[in-house]
Amino acid sequence: MSDASAVQRISNDFLPVRPDWLARHAEPVIEPDLPIVDPHHHLMDSPGHRYLLPEFLDDAGSGHRLVASLFVECRVFYRPYGADDRRSLGETEFVNGVAAMSASGAYGPTRACAGIIGNVDLRFGDRAGPALEAHAAAAGGRFRGIRNVAAWHKDGIKATTANPPQGLLLRPDFRQGFAWLARLGLTFDAWLLHTQLGDLIDLARAFPDTTIICDHIGGPAGIGPYAGRRSDVFTEWEAAMRTLSRCPNVNVKLGGMGMHVMGFDFHMGERPVTSEVLADGWRPYVDVCLDAFGPDRAMFESNFPVDKGSCSWVVLWNAFKRLASGMSADEKRALFMGTACRVYGLDLAAQGIAV
């Protein structure tokens, strides 16, 4: 297979992971002793998308000091039976088993899936409350919140394998379910496109007591009608993100920029690009987020294996460390670990994790 054909998408939200291509570039790890909590990765096992604990630990053990991680839902291992508001429990049960395996220490020092962000469809309204409680009960103290993917565009841009409706965050039934999150002390991860940031701003203002995390820097699209319009999109995205940052209950994840929907072409070369090239391309977005939200409300994320279509684990975290190179030691600690632990209520010491 030629490089040109190899980079064709194998699904709506994935660039293919090409180990041979990734191996064409290697670089030393920057600041190898800096502790990292990755607040956003997935596990999955479907045709073309096998990424389970061994694959994750292969990445985690490649040089950077990953001490713990949080799993984020990706609609896997759902129960094929039972009430519709309980089927997603299968994913939480699966991930909790993986977390228990990792917590045993038998697989190395990294505590994978120390926190779980699951999925309960909040359109169930008040039925969502008992469903959320069931997830918490199944997660052995690891359940931290949920994500409902909202990414939708009138021109059919696909940023996810999910199929959310238009205006999900504004729906009365969704908001009826959303009200349960603060009552139960749970967080909400939002994945959407930059054209929908107004909906998230409205939601954050309506529920100021609910902790919200804006995934993947707010999804500035670079494909479809936005291809070749990076400057225009950036202007619109920046204005919306600065408005969103004025909601004190909202935090932002710095990552996801290796996804095809962002429109970068780093995956197109004969060889992978360096972490310096990635950092230069991503810097304008990260700088805006850091200026608007500050390190105490921002966190670097891997979004693996999705972003692995653009770069390796070592190169990704090296790029993030380059982006944070001008920060103080306290600011770096927040960006790479502290903010994630605070936002998701992750007590590393209680899980036997030394940093």
GROMACS .gro file of N, CA and C in nm, residues 67 97 187 227 245 253 353:
model
   21
   67VAL      N    1   0.196   0.859   3.518
   67VAL     CA    2   0.167   0.796   3.646
   67VAL      C    3   0.024   0.744   3.653
   97GLY      N    4  -1.274  -0.313   3.514
   97GLY     CA    5  -1.193  -0.433   3.520
   97GLY      C    6  -1.050  -0.407   3.476
  187THR      N    7  -1.891   1.522   3.669
  187THR     CA    8  -1.848   1.620   3.569
  187THR      C    9  -1.911   1.588   3.434
  227ALA      N   10  -1.198   2.405   0.503
  227ALA     CA   11  -1.067   2.378   0.445
  227ALA      C   12  -1.013   2.505   0.378
  245SER      N   13  -1.447   3.093   2.843
  245SER     CA   14  -1.356   3.094   2.957
  245SER      C   15  -1.407   3.181   3.071
  253LYS      N   16  -0.944   2.098   2.765
  253LYS     CA   17  -0.841   1.999   2.736
  253LYS      C   18  -0.763   2.044   2.613
  353ILE      N   19  -0.051   0.595   4.429
  353ILE     CA   20   0.028   0.650   4.320
  353ILE      C   21   0.122   0.756   4.378
   0.00000   0.00000   0.00000
